[in-house]
Short mmCIF file of C-alpha atoms in Angstrom, two decimals:
data_model
loop_
_atom_site.label_atom_id
_atom_site.label_comp_id
_atom_site.label_asym_id
_atom_site.label_seq_id
_atom_site.Cartn_x
_atom_site.Cartn_y
_atom_site.Cartn_z
CA MET A 1456 70.16 -5.50 -97.89
CA PRO A 1457 71.53 -7.75 -100.84
CA GLY A 1458 71.73 -6.99 -104.24
CA THR A 1459 68.54 -8.92 -105.39
CA ALA A 1460 66.08 -7.49 -103.42
CA HIS A 1461 62.81 -8.32 -104.20
CA LEU A 1462 60.58 -4.77 -102.50
CA THR A 1463 58.49 -2.81 -103.95
CA GLU A 1464 59.33 0.94 -104.67
CA GLU A 1465 57.00 1.65 -102.07
CA ASP A 1466 58.47 -0.72 -99.44
CA GLU A 1467 62.17 0.42 -100.71
CA GLN A 1468 61.26 3.91 -99.52
CA ALA A 1469 59.29 2.34 -96.59
CA GLU A 1470 62.96 0.86 -95.46
CA ARG A 1471 65.11 3.77 -96.27
CA ASP A 1472 62.29 6.23 -93.85
CA SER A 1473 63.34 3.10 -91.46
CA ARG A 1474 67.16 3.23 -91.60
CA ASP A 1475 66.61 6.92 -91.24
CA ARG A 1476 64.26 6.17 -87.95
CA LEU A 1477 66.27 3.90 -86.59
CA ARG A 1478 69.58 5.96 -87.19
CA ARG A 1479 67.73 9.12 -85.49
CA ALA A 1480 67.53 6.38 -82.66
CA ASP A 1481 69.61 5.30 -82.37
CA HIS A 1482 71.52 8.29 -81.94
CA ARG A 1483 68.99 9.65 -79.43
CA LEU A 1484 69.18 5.99 -77.30
CA HIS A 1485 73.34 6.52 -77.36
CA GLU A 1486 72.33 10.33 -76.05
CA LEU A 1487 69.89 9.35 -73.59
CA ARG A 1488 71.99 6.98 -72.00
CA ASP A 1489 75.30 9.43 -71.90
CA ARG A 1490 72.85 11.49 -69.98
CA ARG A 1491 71.79 8.71 -67.75
CA ALA A 1492 74.74 7.69 -66.82
CA LEU A 1493 76.06 11.67 -65.55
CA LEU A 1494 73.30 11.29 -63.68
CA LEU A 1495 73.65 8.04 -61.74
CA ASP A 1496 77.65 10.22 -61.48
CA ASP A 1497 76.31 13.13 -60.07
CA ILE A 1498 73.57 10.67 -57.56
CA ARG A 1499 76.59 8.72 -56.47
CA ARG A 1500 78.49 12.05 -55.81
CA LEU A 1501 75.33 13.54 -53.69
CA SER A 1502 75.15 9.92 -51.90
CA ASP A 1503 78.97 10.06 -51.00
CA GLU A 1504 78.35 13.29 -49.40
CA GLN A 1505 75.26 12.48 -47.72
CA ARG A 1506 77.43 9.52 -46.49
CA SER A 1507 80.32 11.73 -45.53
CA LEU A 1508 77.56 14.58 -43.59
CA TYR A 1509 76.23 11.41 -41.80
CA ASP A 1510 79.66 10.39 -40.18
CA SER A 1511 80.44 13.53 -39.46
CA ARG A 1512 77.05 14.19 -37.65
CA ALA A 1513 77.48 11.46 -34.93
CA PRO A 1514 80.93 13.27 -33.22
CA LYS A 1515 78.79 16.30 -33.32
CA GLU A 1516 75.69 14.42 -31.60
CA GLU A 1517 77.87 13.19 -29.04
CA LYS A 1518 79.57 16.01 -28.03
CA VAL A 1519 76.06 17.53 -27.04
CA GLU A 1520 75.48 14.69 -25.41
CA GLU A 1521 78.69 14.79 -23.22
CA PHE A 1522 78.60 18.54 -22.99
CA HIS A 1523 74.46 17.91 -21.54
CA ARG A 1524 75.59 15.15 -19.28
CA GLU A 1525 78.65 17.65 -18.20
CA TYR A 1526 75.47 20.34 -18.01
CA GLN A 1527 73.44 18.38 -15.56
CA ALA A 1528 76.43 16.81 -13.52
CA ILE A 1529 77.27 20.47 -12.70
CA GLY A 1530 73.80 21.31 -12.34
CA HIS A 1531 73.81 18.90 -9.70
CA GLU A 1532 76.82 19.78 -7.63
CA LEU A 1533 75.79 23.67 -7.81
CA ALA A 1534 72.19 22.60 -6.00
CA ARG A 1535 74.54 20.99 -3.45
CA ILE A 1536 76.34 23.35 -2.87
CA ARG A 1537 73.54 26.09 -2.80
CA ALA A 1538 71.57 23.63 -0.31
CA ARG A 1539 75.45 23.61 1.80
CA ARG A 1540 75.42 27.65 2.06
CA GLU A 1541 72.60 27.86 2.66
CA ALA A 1542 72.51 25.54 5.65
CA LEU A 1543 75.64 27.47 7.19
CA ARG A 1544 73.63 30.91 6.63
CA PRO A 1545 71.99 30.42 10.11
CA ARG A 1546 75.14 29.10 11.50
CA LEU A 1547 76.99 32.24 10.96
CA ALA A 1548 74.14 34.61 12.17
CA GLU A 1549 73.70 32.49 15.55
CA LEU A 1550 78.37 32.98 15.76
CA VAL A 1551 78.04 36.22 14.92
CA GLN A 1552 75.31 37.06 17.78
CA SER A 1553 77.02 34.74 19.79
CA LEU A 1554 79.95 37.49 19.91
CA ARG A 1555 77.79 39.98 19.72
CA GLN A 1556 76.54 39.47 23.70
CA ALA A 1557 79.25 38.11 24.47
CA PRO A 1558 81.45 40.23 27.33
CA ARG A 1559 84.91 41.59 25.31
CA GLU A 1560 86.84 42.68 28.47
CA ARG A 1561 86.87 42.96 32.41
CA ARG A 1562 83.53 45.12 33.86
CA GLU A 1563 85.15 48.41 34.83
CA GLY A 1564 85.01 49.33 38.44
CA GLY A 1565 85.46 45.46 39.53
CA ARG A 1566 88.00 43.60 41.29
CA GLY A 1567 91.22 43.62 40.59
CA ARG A 1568 93.96 40.70 39.45
CA PRO A 1569 94.47 38.04 42.02
CA GLU A 1570 98.28 38.99 41.13
CA GLN A 1571 97.65 42.32 42.07
CA LEU A 1572 95.83 41.61 45.51
CA ARG A 1573 98.33 38.84 46.50
CA ARG A 1574 101.35 41.15 46.26
CA GLU A 1575 99.82 43.79 48.32
CA MET A 1576 98.71 41.89 50.50
CA ALA A 1577 102.26 40.29 50.32
CA GLU A 1578 103.81 44.27 51.18
CA LEU A 1579 101.17 44.61 53.77
CA GLU A 1580 102.46 41.08 55.61
CA LEU A 1581 105.91 42.05 55.05
CA ARG A 1582 105.56 45.62 56.77
CA GLN A 1583 103.72 43.77 59.62
CA GLN A 1584 106.36 41.50 60.28
CA THR A 1585 109.09 44.32 60.08
CA VAL A 1586 107.73 47.46 61.62
CA ALA A 1587 106.26 48.26 64.74
CA LEU A 1588 103.17 50.08 64.19
CA PRO A 1589 100.92 51.91 66.60
CA ILE A 1590 98.16 49.24 67.12
CA ALA A 1591 95.24 51.04 65.66
CA GLU A 1592 96.94 51.35 62.37
CA GLU A 1593 97.90 47.54 63.08
CA ASN A 1594 94.45 46.55 63.54
CA ALA A 1595 93.55 48.10 60.22
CA LEU A 1596 96.60 46.56 58.43
CA ILE A 1597 95.29 42.77 59.69
CA ASP A 1598 91.41 43.43 58.13
CA ARG A 1599 92.89 44.94 55.35
CA ILE A 1600 94.77 41.13 55.15
CA ARG A 1601 91.81 39.90 55.56
CA ALA A 1602 89.97 42.11 53.00
CA LEU A 1603 92.51 41.67 50.27
CA THR A 1604 91.56 37.84 51.30
CA LYS A 1605 88.32 36.80 50.60
CA GLU A 1606 88.99 39.81 47.51
CA VAL A 1607 91.84 37.70 46.16
CA ALA A 1608 89.51 34.28 46.76
CA ALA A 1609 86.62 36.45 44.89
CA ALA A 1610 89.11 37.55 42.46
CA GLU A 1611 90.05 33.86 41.51
CA VAL A 1612 86.67 32.82 41.22
CA GLU A 1613 86.00 35.69 38.60
CA ALA A 1614 89.24 35.59 36.57
CA GLU A 1615 88.03 31.58 35.88
CA GLY A 1616 85.18 32.94 34.86
CA PHE A 1617 86.50 35.40 32.91
CA ALA A 1618 89.03 33.06 31.51
CA ALA A 1619 85.99 30.29 30.49
CA GLU A 1620 84.36 32.78 29.18
CA ARG A 1621 87.23 34.13 26.71
CA LEU A 1622 87.89 30.45 25.74
CA LYS A 1623 84.19 30.14 24.82
CA ARG A 1624 84.35 32.79 23.24
CA GLU A 1625 87.58 32.13 21.12
CA GLY A 1626 86.23 28.88 20.44
CA VAL A 1627 83.47 31.26 19.18
CA GLU A 1628 85.43 33.30 16.86
CA GLU A 1629 87.24 30.01 15.78
CA GLU A 1630 83.91 28.47 14.71
CA LEU A 1631 82.87 31.92 12.94
CA ARG A 1632 86.17 31.22 11.03
CA ARG A 1633 86.10 28.50 10.19
CA THR A 1634 82.34 28.28 9.13
CA ARG A 1635 82.60 31.94 6.84
CA ALA A 1636 85.59 30.24 5.41
CA GLU A 1637 83.33 27.70 4.23
CA PHE A 1638 81.23 29.54 3.16
CA ASP A 1639 83.17 31.98 1.18
CA HIS A 1640 85.11 29.30 -0.49
CA LEU A 1641 81.48 27.39 -1.75
CA GLY A 1642 81.07 30.64 -2.74
CA GLU A 1643 83.98 30.80 -5.09
CA GLU A 1644 83.50 27.53 -5.95
CA PHE A 1645 79.82 28.04 -6.89
CA GLY A 1646 80.50 31.13 -9.10
CA ARG A 1647 83.01 29.24 -10.70
CA LEU A 1648 80.72 26.02 -11.44
CA ARG A 1649 78.13 28.28 -12.31
CA GLN A 1650 80.96 30.16 -15.23
CA SER A 1651 82.10 26.77 -16.24
CA ARG A 1652 78.20 25.28 -16.44
CA ASN A 1653 77.37 28.39 -18.73
CA ASP A 1654 80.55 27.77 -20.84
CA ARG A 1655 79.22 24.25 -20.92
CA PHE A 1656 75.92 25.77 -22.34
CA GLU A 1657 77.23 27.28 -24.66
CA SER A 1658 79.22 24.42 -26.31
CA VAL A 1659 76.02 22.85 -26.32
CA LYS A 1660 74.93 25.38 -28.07
CA THR A 1661 77.70 25.56 -31.05
CA GLN A 1662 77.54 22.12 -31.30
CA LEU A 1663 73.59 21.96 -31.95
CA VAL A 1664 74.03 24.61 -34.01
CA GLY A 1665 76.84 22.38 -35.84
CA VAL A 1666 74.86 19.25 -36.15
CA GLY A 1667 71.58 21.60 -37.19
CA GLN A 1668 73.42 23.01 -40.48
CA VAL A 1669 75.18 18.90 -41.19
CA VAL A 1670 71.56 18.25 -41.50
CA ALA A 1671 70.35 20.68 -43.20
CA GLU A 1672 73.07 20.30 -45.58
CA ILE A 1673 71.87 16.77 -45.75
CA ARG A 1674 68.21 17.60 -46.23
CA GLU A 1675 69.55 19.20 -49.33
CA LYS A 1676 71.58 16.77 -50.83
CA ALA A 1677 68.14 14.85 -50.51
CA ARG A 1678 66.51 17.28 -52.07
CA LYS A 1679 68.67 17.71 -54.87
CA ARG A 1680 69.17 13.59 -55.17
CA GLY A 1681 65.00 13.20 -55.33
CA GLU A 1682 65.19 15.95 -58.44
CA LEU A 1683 68.09 14.19 -60.23
CA PHE A 1684 66.05 10.80 -59.19
CA GLN A 1685 63.27 12.29 -61.01
CA HIS A 1686 65.19 13.75 -63.97
CA MET A 1687 66.44 9.84 -63.96
CA GLU A 1688 62.96 8.49 -64.59
CA GLU A 1689 62.09 10.68 -67.07
CA LEU A 1690 65.39 9.84 -69.21
CA ASN A 1691 64.67 6.39 -68.57
CA ARG A 1692 61.10 6.87 -69.81
CA GLN A 1693 62.73 8.47 -72.82
CA ILE A 1694 65.13 5.86 -73.90
CA ALA A 1695 62.46 3.07 -73.04
CA GLU A 1696 60.84 4.95 -76.16
CA ALA A 1697 63.50 5.22 -78.26
CA ASP A 1698 64.29 1.34 -77.34
CA ARG A 1699 60.69 0.69 -78.50
CA GLU A 1700 61.06 2.89 -81.46
CA ILE A 1701 64.14 0.90 -82.42
CA ARG A 1702 62.29 -2.49 -82.17
CA GLU A 1703 59.69 -1.05 -84.14
CA ALA A 1704 61.95 0.12 -87.14
CA LEU A 1705 63.66 -3.69 -87.15
CA GLN A 1706 60.51 -5.55 -86.58
CA GLY A 1707 59.35 -3.02 -89.83
CA SER A 1708 62.25 -4.39 -91.62
CA ARG A 1709 61.33 -7.69 -90.57
CA ASP A 1710 58.08 -7.58 -91.74
CA ARG A 1711 58.87 -6.33 -95.67
CA ARG A 1712 61.53 -8.47 -95.87
CA ARG A 1713 59.77 -11.71 -94.60
CA GLU A 1714 56.42 -10.51 -96.80
CA ALA A 1715 58.81 -10.14 -99.75
CA ARG A 1716 60.58 -13.83 -99.13
CA GLN A 1717 56.43 -15.28 -98.59
CA THR A 1718 55.14 -13.62 -101.79
CA ILE A 1719 58.42 -15.38 -103.61
CA VAL A 1720 57.76 -18.13 -102.37
CA SER A 1721 54.62 -19.09 -103.27
CA TYR A 1722 54.91 -17.28 -106.80
CA ASN A 1723 57.57 -20.44 -107.01
CA ARG A 1724 55.00 -22.68 -106.15
CA GLY A 1725 52.44 -21.78 -108.09
CA VAL A 1726 54.46 -21.96 -110.81
CA ARG A 1727 55.31 -25.51 -110.23
CA GLU A 1728 52.12 -26.94 -109.31
CA SER A 1729 50.73 -25.18 -112.98
CA VAL A 1730 53.05 -26.78 -115.49
CA ALA A 1731 52.80 -29.96 -117.10
CA GLY A 1732 55.71 -29.30 -119.26
CA PRO A 1733 58.75 -27.03 -120.20
CA ASP A 1734 56.22 -24.47 -122.57
CA ALA A 1735 53.35 -24.42 -119.26
CA LEU A 1736 55.84 -23.64 -116.41
CA ALA A 1737 56.89 -20.98 -118.69
CA HIS A 1738 53.95 -19.67 -119.38
CA ALA A 1739 52.64 -20.07 -116.29
CA ALA A 1740 55.95 -18.51 -114.46
CA GLU A 1741 55.10 -15.71 -117.01
CA GLU A 1742 51.84 -14.81 -115.79
CA ASN A 1743 51.99 -15.40 -112.39
CA LEU A 1744 55.31 -12.40 -112.18
CA GLU A 1745 52.76 -10.20 -114.56
CA VAL A 1746 50.32 -10.85 -111.76
CA LEU A 1747 52.73 -10.06 -109.00
CA LEU A 1748 54.20 -6.87 -110.93
CA ARG A 1749 50.52 -5.98 -111.48
CA ASN A 1750 49.83 -5.83 -107.68
CA GLY A 1751 53.26 -4.28 -107.21
CA ARG A 1752 54.28 -6.99 -104.51
CA VAL A 1753 57.55 -7.39 -106.23
CA ARG A 1754 60.21 -5.70 -108.75
CA LEU A 1755 63.01 -7.40 -110.77
CA GLY A 1756 66.65 -6.18 -109.68
CA GLY A 1757 68.45 -4.28 -112.25
#
C-alpha cells in the first residue's frame, strides 16, 4: 500500500489478515499445482504403458488365430486320414481272407508235372523203337504211352489252372502289400499329425495365457489411472477452492481501498460544497474530518 494510506486500524488489520491469507492460499495453490503436475506425469506414463501393452497384445492375438487355424486344418486332415483308413479296413480283411482260402501248392497225390510225364513218354517211345520186346510187354508199353498222353493233356490243363491261381494269389499278395503299406503309412501320418495338432493346442493355450496376462495388466493400469483421475478431480477441486480464496482476498482488499477512496472523495466534495469562503472552508473541512474520525472511516498518516 502507498504511504498515504487512509484505512482505519480495523481495515489495516483486515488487510494484514488478507495478505497472510493470500500468501497461504498462493503457497497452497502452487503446491497443489505441483502435485497435479506429478499426477499428470503418472497418468501419461500409465497411458504410455497401456498403449505399449495394447501394441504387444495384437501380435499375440494374431498368433492365437494362426495356431487355431492350423489346429483346425490339421483336424480336417486327421478326419480325412481316419476316413481313408476306415475305408481300407474291409479291403484288408477281404484280401487276407482271400489268401487264406487260395491253394498254396499242388494237391498231394495229384498228377505229375507235364515235363516229367513227357520225359517218361519219350523214354518209353525210345525203348519201343530201339528194343525188341515181347508182344505183351510192348502192348503194355503202348498202353502206358497212351495213358501218359492223356495224363500230359490233363496235367497241362491242371498246370494252367495252378498257374492262373498262382498269378491270382500273387496279385492278391501284391495288392495286400500295397494296401497294408498305405494303411500303415496313414497310421504313421495320423500319429504325426495328431502330435502336431496337440502341439498347436498347447501353443494356443500358451498364447492365450500371454494374452490374458496382457489383458490383466491393461486392466490394472486402467484401475490405477482411474484412481489417479479421482485424485486429480480432488486436486482440481482444491485448486479451484484456493483460486476462489485468492480472488476473495484480492476482492476484499480492492473493496476496502475503493471504500476508503470513496470516503475521501465524499469528504472533499462535502468540503467544497459547504464553504463560502476561506474561513468557512477550513471550518467545514475540520468538522467533516472530525465526523469521519469519530466514525472510524479514515485515519491520518503519521
